[in-house]
CSV table of C-alpha atoms and ligand atoms in Angstrom, one decimal:
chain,number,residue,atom,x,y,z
V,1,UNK,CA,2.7,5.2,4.7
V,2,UNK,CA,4.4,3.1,7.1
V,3,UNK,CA,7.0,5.0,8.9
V,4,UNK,CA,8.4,4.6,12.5
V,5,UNK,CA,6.3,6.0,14.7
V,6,UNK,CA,6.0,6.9,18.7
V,7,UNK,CA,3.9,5.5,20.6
V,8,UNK,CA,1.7,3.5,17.9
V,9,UNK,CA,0.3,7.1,17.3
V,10,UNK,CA,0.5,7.2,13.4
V,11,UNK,CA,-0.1,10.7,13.1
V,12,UNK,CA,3.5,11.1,15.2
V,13,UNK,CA,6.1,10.5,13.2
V,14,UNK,CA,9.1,9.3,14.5
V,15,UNK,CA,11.0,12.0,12.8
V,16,UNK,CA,14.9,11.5,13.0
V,17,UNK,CA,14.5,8.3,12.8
V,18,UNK,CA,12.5,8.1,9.4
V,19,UNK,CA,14.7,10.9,8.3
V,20,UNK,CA,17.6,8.6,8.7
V,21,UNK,CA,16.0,5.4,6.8
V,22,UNK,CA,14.7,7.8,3.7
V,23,UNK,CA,18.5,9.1,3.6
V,24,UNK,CA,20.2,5.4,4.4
V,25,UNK,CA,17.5,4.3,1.5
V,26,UNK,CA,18.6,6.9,-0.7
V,27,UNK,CA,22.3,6.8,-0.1
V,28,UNK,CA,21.6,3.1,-1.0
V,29,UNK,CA,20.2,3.2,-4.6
V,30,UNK,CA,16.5,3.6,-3.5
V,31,UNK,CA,15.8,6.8,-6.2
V,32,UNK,CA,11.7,6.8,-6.0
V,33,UNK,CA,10.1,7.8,-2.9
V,34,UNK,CA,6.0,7.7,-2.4
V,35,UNK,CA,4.1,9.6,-0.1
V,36,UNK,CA,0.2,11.2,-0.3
V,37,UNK,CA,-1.5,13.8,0.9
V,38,UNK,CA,-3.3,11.3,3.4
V,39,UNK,CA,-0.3,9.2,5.0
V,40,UNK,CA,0.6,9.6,8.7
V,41,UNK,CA,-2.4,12.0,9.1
V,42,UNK,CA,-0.9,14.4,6.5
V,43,UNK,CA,2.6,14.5,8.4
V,44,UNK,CA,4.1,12.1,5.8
V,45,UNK,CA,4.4,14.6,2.7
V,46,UNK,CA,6.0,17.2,5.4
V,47,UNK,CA,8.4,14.3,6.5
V,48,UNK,CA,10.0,13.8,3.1
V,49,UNK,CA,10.3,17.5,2.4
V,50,UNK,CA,12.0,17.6,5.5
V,51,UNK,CA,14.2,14.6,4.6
V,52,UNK,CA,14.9,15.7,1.2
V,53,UNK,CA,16.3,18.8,2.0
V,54,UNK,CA,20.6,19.0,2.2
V,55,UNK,CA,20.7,17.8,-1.7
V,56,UNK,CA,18.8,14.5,-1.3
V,57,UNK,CA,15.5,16.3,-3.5
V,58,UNK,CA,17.8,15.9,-6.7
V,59,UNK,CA,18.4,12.0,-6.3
V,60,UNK,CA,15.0,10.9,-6.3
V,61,UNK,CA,12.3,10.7,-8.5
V,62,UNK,CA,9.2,11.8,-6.1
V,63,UNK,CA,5.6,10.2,-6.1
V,64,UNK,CA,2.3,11.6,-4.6
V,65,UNK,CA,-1.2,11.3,-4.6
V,66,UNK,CA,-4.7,13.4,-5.5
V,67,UNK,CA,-6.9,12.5,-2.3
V,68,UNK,CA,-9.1,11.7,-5.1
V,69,UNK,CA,-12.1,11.3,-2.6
V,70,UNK,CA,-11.8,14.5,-1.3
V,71,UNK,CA,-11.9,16.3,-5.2
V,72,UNK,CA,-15.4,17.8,-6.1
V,73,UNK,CA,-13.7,20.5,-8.8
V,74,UNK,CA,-10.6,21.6,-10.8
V,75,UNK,CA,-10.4,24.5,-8.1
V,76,UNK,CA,-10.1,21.3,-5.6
V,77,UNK,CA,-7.1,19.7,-7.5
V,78,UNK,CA,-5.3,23.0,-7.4
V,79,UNK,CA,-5.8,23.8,-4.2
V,80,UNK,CA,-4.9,20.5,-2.5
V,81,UNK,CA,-1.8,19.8,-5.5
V,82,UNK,CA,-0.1,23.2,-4.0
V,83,UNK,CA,-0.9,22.5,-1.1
V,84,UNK,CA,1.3,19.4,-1.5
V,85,UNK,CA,4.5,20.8,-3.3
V,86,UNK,CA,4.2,23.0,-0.1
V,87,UNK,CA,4.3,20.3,2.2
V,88,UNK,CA,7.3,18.7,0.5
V,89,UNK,CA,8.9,22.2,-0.1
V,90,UNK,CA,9.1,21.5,-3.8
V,91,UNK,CA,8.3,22.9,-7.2
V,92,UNK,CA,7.4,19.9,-9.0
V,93,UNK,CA,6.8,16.3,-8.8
V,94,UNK,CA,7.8,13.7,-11.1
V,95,UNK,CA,5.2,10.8,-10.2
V,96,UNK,CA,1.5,12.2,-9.4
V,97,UNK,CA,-1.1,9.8,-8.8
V,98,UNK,CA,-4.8,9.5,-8.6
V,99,UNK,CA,-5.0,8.5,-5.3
V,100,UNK,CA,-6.7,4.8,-4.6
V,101,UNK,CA,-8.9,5.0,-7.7
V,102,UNK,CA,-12.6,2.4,-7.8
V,103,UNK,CA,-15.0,3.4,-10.1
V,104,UNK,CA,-16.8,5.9,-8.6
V,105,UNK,CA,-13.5,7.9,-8.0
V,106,UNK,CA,-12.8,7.3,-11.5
V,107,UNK,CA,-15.7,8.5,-12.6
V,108,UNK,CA,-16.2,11.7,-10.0
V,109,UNK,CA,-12.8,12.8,-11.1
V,110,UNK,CA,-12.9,12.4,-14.8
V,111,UNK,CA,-16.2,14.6,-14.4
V,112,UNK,CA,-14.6,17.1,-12.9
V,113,UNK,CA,-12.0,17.3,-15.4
V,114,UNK,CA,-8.7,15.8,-14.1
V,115,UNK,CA,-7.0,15.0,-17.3
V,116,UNK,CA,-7.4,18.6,-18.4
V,117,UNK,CA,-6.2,19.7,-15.1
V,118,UNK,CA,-3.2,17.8,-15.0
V,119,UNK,CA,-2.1,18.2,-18.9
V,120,UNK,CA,-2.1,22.2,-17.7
V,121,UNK,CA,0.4,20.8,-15.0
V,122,UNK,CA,3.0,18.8,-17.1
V,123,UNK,CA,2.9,21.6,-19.8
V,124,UNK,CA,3.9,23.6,-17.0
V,125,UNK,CA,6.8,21.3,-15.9
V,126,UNK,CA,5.4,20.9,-12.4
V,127,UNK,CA,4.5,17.0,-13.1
V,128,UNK,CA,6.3,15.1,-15.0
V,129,UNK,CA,4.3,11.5,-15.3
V,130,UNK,CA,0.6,11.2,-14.6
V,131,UNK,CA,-0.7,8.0,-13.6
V,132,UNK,CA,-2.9,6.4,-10.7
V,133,UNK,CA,-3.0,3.9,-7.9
V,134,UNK,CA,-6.2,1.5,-7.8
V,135,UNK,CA,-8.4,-0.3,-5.4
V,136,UNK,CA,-11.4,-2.0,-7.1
V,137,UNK,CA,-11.9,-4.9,-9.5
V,138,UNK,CA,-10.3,-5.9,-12.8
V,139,UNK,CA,-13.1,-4.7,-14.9
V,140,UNK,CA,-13.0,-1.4,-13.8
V,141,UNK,CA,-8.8,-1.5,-13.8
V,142,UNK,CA,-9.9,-2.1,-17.9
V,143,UNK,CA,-11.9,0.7,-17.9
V,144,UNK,CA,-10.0,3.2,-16.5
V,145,UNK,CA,-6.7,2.0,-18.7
V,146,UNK,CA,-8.8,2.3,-21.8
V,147,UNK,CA,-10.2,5.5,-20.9
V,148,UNK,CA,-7.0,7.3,-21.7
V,149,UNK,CA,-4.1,6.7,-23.8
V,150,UNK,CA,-1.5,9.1,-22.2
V,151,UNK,CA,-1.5,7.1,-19.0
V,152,UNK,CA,2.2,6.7,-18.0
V,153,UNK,CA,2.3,4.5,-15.2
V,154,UNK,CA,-0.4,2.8,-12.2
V,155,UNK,CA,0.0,1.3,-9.1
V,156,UNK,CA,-1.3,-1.9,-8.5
V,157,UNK,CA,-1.1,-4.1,-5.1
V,158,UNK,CA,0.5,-7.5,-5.9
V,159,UNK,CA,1.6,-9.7,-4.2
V,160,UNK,CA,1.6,-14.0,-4.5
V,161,UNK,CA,-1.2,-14.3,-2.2
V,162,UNK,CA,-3.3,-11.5,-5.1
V,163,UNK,CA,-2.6,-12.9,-8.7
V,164,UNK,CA,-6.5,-13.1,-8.8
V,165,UNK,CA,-7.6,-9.7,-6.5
V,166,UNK,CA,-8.1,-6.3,-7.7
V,167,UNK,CA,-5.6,-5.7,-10.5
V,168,UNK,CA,-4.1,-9.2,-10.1
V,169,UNK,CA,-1.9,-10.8,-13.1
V,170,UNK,CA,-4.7,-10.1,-15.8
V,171,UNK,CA,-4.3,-6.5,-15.1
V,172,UNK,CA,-0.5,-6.3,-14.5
V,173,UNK,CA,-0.1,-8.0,-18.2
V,174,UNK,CA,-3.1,-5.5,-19.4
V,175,UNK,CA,-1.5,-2.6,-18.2
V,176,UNK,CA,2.3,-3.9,-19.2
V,177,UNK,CA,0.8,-4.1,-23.1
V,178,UNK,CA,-0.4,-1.1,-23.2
V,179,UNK,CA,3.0,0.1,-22.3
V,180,UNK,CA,2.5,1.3,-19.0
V,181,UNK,CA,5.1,1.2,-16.2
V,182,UNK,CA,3.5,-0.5,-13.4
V,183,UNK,CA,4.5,0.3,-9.7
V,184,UNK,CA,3.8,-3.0,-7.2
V,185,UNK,CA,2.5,-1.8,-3.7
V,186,UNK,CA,1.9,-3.6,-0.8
V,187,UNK,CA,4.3,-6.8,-2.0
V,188,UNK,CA,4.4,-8.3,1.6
V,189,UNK,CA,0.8,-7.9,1.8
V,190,UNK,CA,1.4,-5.3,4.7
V,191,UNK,CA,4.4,-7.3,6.4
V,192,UNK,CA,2.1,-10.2,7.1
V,193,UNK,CA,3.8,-12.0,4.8
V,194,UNK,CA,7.5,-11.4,6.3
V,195,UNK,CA,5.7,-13.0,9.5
V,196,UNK,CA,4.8,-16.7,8.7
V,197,UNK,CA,4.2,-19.3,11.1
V,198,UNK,CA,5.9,-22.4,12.2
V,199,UNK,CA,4.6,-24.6,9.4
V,200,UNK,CA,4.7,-22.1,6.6
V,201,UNK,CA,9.0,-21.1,7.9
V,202,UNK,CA,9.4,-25.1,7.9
V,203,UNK,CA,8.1,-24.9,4.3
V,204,UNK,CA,10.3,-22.0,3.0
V,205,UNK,CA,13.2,-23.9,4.5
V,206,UNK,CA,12.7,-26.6,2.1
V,207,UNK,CA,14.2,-24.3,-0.4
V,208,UNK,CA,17.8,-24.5,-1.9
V,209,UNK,CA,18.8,-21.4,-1.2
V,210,UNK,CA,18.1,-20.2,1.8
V,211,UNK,CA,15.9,-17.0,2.1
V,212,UNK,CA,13.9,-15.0,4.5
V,213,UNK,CA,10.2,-15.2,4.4
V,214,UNK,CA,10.3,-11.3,3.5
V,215,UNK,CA,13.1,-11.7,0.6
V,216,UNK,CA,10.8,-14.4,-0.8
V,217,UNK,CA,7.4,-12.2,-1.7
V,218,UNK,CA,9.8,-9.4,-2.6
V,219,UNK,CA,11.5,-11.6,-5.3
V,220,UNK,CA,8.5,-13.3,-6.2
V,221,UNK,CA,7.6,-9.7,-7.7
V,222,UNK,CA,11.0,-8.4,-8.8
V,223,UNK,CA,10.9,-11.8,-10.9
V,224,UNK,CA,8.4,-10.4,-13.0
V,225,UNK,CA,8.9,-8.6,-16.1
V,226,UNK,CA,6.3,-6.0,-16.1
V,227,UNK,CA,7.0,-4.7,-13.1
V,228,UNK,CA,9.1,-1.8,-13.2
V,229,UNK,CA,9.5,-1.1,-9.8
V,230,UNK,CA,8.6,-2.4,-6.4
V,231,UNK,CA,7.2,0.0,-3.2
V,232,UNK,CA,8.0,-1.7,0.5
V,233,UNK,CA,7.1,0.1,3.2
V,234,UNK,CA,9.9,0.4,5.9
V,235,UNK,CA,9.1,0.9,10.0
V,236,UNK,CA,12.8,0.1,11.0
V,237,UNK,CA,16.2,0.8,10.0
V,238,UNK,CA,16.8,-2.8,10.0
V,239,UNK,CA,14.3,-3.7,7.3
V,240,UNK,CA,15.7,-0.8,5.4
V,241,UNK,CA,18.9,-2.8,5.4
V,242,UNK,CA,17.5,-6.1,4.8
V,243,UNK,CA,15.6,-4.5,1.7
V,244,UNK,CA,18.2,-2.7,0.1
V,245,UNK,CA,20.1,-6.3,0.2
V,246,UNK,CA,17.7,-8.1,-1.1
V,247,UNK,CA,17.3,-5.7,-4.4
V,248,UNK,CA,20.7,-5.3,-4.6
V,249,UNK,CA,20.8,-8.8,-5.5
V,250,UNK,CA,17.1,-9.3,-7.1
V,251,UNK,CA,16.6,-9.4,-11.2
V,252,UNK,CA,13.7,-10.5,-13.3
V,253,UNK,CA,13.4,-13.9,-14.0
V,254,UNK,CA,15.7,-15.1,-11.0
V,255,UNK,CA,13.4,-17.6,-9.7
V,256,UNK,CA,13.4,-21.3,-11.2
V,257,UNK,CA,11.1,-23.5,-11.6
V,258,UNK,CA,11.2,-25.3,-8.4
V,259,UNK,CA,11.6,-22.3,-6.6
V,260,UNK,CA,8.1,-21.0,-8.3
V,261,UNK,CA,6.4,-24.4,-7.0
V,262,UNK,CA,7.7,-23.8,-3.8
V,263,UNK,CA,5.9,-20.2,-3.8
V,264,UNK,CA,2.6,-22.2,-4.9
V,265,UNK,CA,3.1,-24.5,-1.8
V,266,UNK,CA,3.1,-21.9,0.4
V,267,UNK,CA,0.3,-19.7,-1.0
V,268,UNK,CA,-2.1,-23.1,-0.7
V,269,UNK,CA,-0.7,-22.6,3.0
V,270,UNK,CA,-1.7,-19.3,3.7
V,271,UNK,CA,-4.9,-19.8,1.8
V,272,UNK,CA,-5.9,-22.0,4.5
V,273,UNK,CA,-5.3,-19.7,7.3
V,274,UNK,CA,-6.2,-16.1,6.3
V,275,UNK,CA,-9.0,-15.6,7.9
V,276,UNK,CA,-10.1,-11.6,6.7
V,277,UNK,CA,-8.0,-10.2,4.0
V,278,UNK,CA,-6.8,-6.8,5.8
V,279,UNK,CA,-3.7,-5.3,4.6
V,280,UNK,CA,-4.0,-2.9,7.9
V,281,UNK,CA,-4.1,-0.1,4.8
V,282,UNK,CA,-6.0,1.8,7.6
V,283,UNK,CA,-8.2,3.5,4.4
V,284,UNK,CA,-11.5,3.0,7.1
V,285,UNK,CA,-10.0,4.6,9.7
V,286,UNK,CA,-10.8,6.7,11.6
V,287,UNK,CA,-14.0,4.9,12.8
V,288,UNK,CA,-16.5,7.5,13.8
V,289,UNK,CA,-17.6,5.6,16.8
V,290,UNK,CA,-13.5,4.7,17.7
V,291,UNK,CA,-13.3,1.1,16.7
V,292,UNK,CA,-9.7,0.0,15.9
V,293,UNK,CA,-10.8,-1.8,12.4
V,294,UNK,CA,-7.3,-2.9,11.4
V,295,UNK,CA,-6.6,-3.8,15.1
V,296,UNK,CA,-9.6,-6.5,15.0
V,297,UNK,CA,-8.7,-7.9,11.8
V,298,UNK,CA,-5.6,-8.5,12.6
V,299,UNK,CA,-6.5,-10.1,16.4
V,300,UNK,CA,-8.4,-12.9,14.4
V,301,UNK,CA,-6.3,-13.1,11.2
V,302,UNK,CA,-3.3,-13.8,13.9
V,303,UNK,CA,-5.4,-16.5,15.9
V,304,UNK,CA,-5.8,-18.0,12.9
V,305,UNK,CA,-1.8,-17.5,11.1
V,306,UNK,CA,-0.5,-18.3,14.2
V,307,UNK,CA,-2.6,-20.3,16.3
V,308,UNK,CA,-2.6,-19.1,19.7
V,309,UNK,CA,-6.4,-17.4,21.6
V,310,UNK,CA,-4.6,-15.9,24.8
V,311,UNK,CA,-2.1,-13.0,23.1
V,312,UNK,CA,-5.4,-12.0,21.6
V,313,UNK,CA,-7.6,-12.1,23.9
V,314,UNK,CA,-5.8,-10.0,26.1
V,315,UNK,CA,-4.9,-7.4,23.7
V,316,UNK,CA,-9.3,-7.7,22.8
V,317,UNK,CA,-9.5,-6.6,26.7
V,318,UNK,CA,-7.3,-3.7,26.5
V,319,UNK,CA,-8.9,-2.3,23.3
V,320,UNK,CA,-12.5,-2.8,24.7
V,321,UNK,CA,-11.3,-0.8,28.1
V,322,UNK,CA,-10.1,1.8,25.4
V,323,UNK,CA,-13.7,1.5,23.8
V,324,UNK,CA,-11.8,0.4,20.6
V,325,UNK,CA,-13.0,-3.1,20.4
V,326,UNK,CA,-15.4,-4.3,18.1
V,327,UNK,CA,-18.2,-4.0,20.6
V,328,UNK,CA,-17.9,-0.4,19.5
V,329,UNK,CA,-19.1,-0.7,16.2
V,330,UNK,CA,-22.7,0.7,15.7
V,331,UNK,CA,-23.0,-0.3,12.0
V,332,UNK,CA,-23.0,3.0,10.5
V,333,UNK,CA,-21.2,1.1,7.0
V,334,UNK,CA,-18.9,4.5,6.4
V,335,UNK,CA,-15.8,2.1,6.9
V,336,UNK,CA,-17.0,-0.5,4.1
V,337,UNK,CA,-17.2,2.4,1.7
V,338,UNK,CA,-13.6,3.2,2.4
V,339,UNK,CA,-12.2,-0.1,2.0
V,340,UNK,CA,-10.0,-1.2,-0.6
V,341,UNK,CA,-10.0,-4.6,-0.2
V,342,UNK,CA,-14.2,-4.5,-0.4
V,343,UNK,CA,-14.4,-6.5,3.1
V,344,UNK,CA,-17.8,-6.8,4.7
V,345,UNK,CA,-16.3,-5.1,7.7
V,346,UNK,CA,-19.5,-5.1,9.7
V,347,UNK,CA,-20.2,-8.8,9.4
V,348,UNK,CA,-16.9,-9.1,9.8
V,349,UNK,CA,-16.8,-7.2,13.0
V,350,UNK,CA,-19.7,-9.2,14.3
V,351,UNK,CA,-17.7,-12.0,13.9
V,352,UNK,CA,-14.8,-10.9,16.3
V,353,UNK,CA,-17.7,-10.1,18.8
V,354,UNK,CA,-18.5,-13.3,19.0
V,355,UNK,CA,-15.1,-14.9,18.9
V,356,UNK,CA,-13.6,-12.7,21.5
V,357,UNK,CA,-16.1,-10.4,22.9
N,401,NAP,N1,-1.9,4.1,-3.4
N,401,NAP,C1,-2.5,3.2,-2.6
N,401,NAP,O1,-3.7,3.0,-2.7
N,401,NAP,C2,-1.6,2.5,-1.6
N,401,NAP,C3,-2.1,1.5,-0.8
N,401,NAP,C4,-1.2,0.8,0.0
N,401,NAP,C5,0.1,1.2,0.0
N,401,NAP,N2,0.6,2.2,-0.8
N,401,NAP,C6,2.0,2.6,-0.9
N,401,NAP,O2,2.8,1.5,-1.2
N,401,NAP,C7,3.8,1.3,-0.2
N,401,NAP,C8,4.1,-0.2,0.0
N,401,NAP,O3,2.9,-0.9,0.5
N,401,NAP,P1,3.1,-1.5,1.9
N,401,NAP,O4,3.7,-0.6,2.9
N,401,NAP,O5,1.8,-2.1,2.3
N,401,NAP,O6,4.2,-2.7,1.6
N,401,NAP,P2,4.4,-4.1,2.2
N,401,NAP,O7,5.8,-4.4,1.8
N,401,NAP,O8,3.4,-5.1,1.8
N,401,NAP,O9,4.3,-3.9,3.8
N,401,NAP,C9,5.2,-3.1,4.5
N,401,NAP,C10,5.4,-3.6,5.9
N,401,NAP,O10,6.1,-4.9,5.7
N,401,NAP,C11,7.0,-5.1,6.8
N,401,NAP,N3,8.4,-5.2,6.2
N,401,NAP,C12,8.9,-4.5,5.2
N,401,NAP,N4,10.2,-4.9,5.0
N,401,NAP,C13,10.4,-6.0,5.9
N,401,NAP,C14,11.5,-6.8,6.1
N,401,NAP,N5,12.6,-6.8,5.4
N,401,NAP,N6,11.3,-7.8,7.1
N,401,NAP,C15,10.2,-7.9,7.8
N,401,NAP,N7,9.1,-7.1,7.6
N,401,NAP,C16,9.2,-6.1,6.6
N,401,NAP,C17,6.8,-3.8,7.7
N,401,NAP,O11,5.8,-4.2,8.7
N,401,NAP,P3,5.9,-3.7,10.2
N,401,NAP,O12,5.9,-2.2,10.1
N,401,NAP,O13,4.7,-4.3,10.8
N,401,NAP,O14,7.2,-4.3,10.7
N,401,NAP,C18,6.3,-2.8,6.8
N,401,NAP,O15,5.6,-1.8,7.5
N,401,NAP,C19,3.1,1.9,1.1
N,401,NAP,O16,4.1,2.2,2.1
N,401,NAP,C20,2.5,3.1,0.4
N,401,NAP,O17,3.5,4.1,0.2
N,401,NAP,C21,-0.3,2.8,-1.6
């Protein structure tokens, strides 16, 4: 979802490059590779076929997604799952996922009969593990978990900043008890958390052993024990690097107690500076009306992280000449429908109107 791209266009993928950090990944350990239909414009799923070709297809097990929102009917699954094996010139997938799954997802696609239509798929041997990734509350995590017992495995974000959001802990110990294997997304909260500010660095510091700001959320959720395995997304070779490093030397239950208290110091930190909880998962997008939603989220949540108008400000300018600012917004509400994290994204727009505008 997060590959190098040119140009900050994310449907162009930068395509030797990401070729090169899937294959450096994979030559490293890294043996579970996630993609969906919708990533990078639809380019994503074509990318790893591409990079999987030249023997790298049999070291990995390979994860997509249903576009569960675009599903109205079994012929739907069908034609969008090919569609997808095509794209990643494969014959099967191990790891298929109900895309991004709230309640009314859940409940349009059990309707339409998904759990038929994907035991006809594993008896065929062309997926291996059904399971979903989820965006809604912690009810409705219940409710779909107790819905059906053959679940395999879900995808939850966590990360120290969301024990108590979506999913959160009471749903990563639900899940692990029912003996599912739970996949962690967004652990960095979208790289905002390998970013911190002066006063949040000067805490980490405090530590015994020395670790970066990104190393700490990542082995915050390797130190769990139901999580089975941890998704980062990777823009640069370098943090490709730095990641396989930091597993190579992670195991569950490697933090102590003091370095757990430390963790709590720093998420009453943050606490007091996020300002709108965007992961920049860019689910709203596109805005009919061309607002950059992610981009003015992130334009206040960094005022507020990191303190300083005039960066901002002038990047506001830009986007308004590019008729992407906020000023764009007309209110329509298709975005808030679309967004995982349930933001009131109008209001919330408003807001960066009047800060910036
Ligand atoms: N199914 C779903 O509903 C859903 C939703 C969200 C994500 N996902 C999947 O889960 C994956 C993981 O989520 P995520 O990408 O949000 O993970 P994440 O780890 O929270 O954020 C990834 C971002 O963190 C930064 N980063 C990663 N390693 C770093 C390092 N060593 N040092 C500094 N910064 C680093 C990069 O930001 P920069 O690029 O800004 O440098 C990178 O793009 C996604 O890529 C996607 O495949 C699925």
């Amino acid at each position: 979802m997060r590959l190098p791209v040119v140009d900050g266009d994310p449907s162009a993928i930068d395509e030797q490059l990401a070729i090169d950090m899937l294959r450096t990944a994979i030559d490293g350990g890294v043996n579970y590779v996630d993609t969906a239909y919708s990533y990078h414009g639809g380019k994503s799923e074509l990318l790893v076929g591409k990079a999987l070709q030249e023997g790298y297809r049999a070291h990995v097990h390979l994860a997509t997604k249903m576009p569960s929102w675009l599903i109205e009917s079994s012929a739907d699954m069908t034609r969008y799952f090919e569609e997808q094996l095509q794209r990643m010139q494969t014959d099967h997938v191990e790891f298929y996922l109900l895309h991004a799954l709230n309640a009314e997802r859940w409940h349009n696609l059990r309707d339409a009969g998904v759990i038929e239509w994907a035991h006809e798929r594993i008896k065929e041997g062309r997926i291996a593990y059904l399971g979903f990734s989820f965006h809604d509350t912690g009810t409705v995590f219940h409710e779909i978990i107790d819905a059906y017992q053959d679940w395999t495995f879900c995808q939850i974000q966590y990360n120290f900043l969301d024990e108590q959001m979506q999913a959160g802990t009471d749903g990563l110990l639900y899940a692990a008890s029912k003996g599912l294997g739970i996949v962690v997304m967004e652990p960095l909260r979208g790289g905002k958390l390998a970013l911190p500010n002066p006063e949040i660095s000067a805490l980490w510091n405090t530590a015994s052993t020395p670790r970066s700001a990104a190393e700490w959320a990542l082995d915050w959720v390797w130190n769990h024990l139901e999580v089975s395995l941890l998704l980062s997304g990777m823009s640069t070779m370098e943090q490709v690097r730095q990641n396989l490093a930091a597993a190579g030397r992670s195991s569950q239950g490697m933090l102590s107690s003091s370095d757990l208290q430390l963790v709590s110091r720093v998420r009453d930190a943050y606490e007091e500076l996020i300002r709108v909880p965007c992961t920049a998962c860019s689910y709203c997008m596109p805005c009919p009306n061309g607002v950059n939603i992610p981009g003015m989220f992130q334009l206040l949540n960094e005022r507020s992280m990191f303190g300083s108008w005039d960066a901002q400000r002038n990047r506001y300018v830009q986007m308004k000449e590019q008729g992407s600012s906020a000023e764009s917004c007309i209110r329509c509400g298709l975005c808030e429908d679309k967004c995982p994290q349930h933001i009131s994204i109008r209001d919330e727009l408003t807001s960066v109107v009047d800060q910036l505008g």
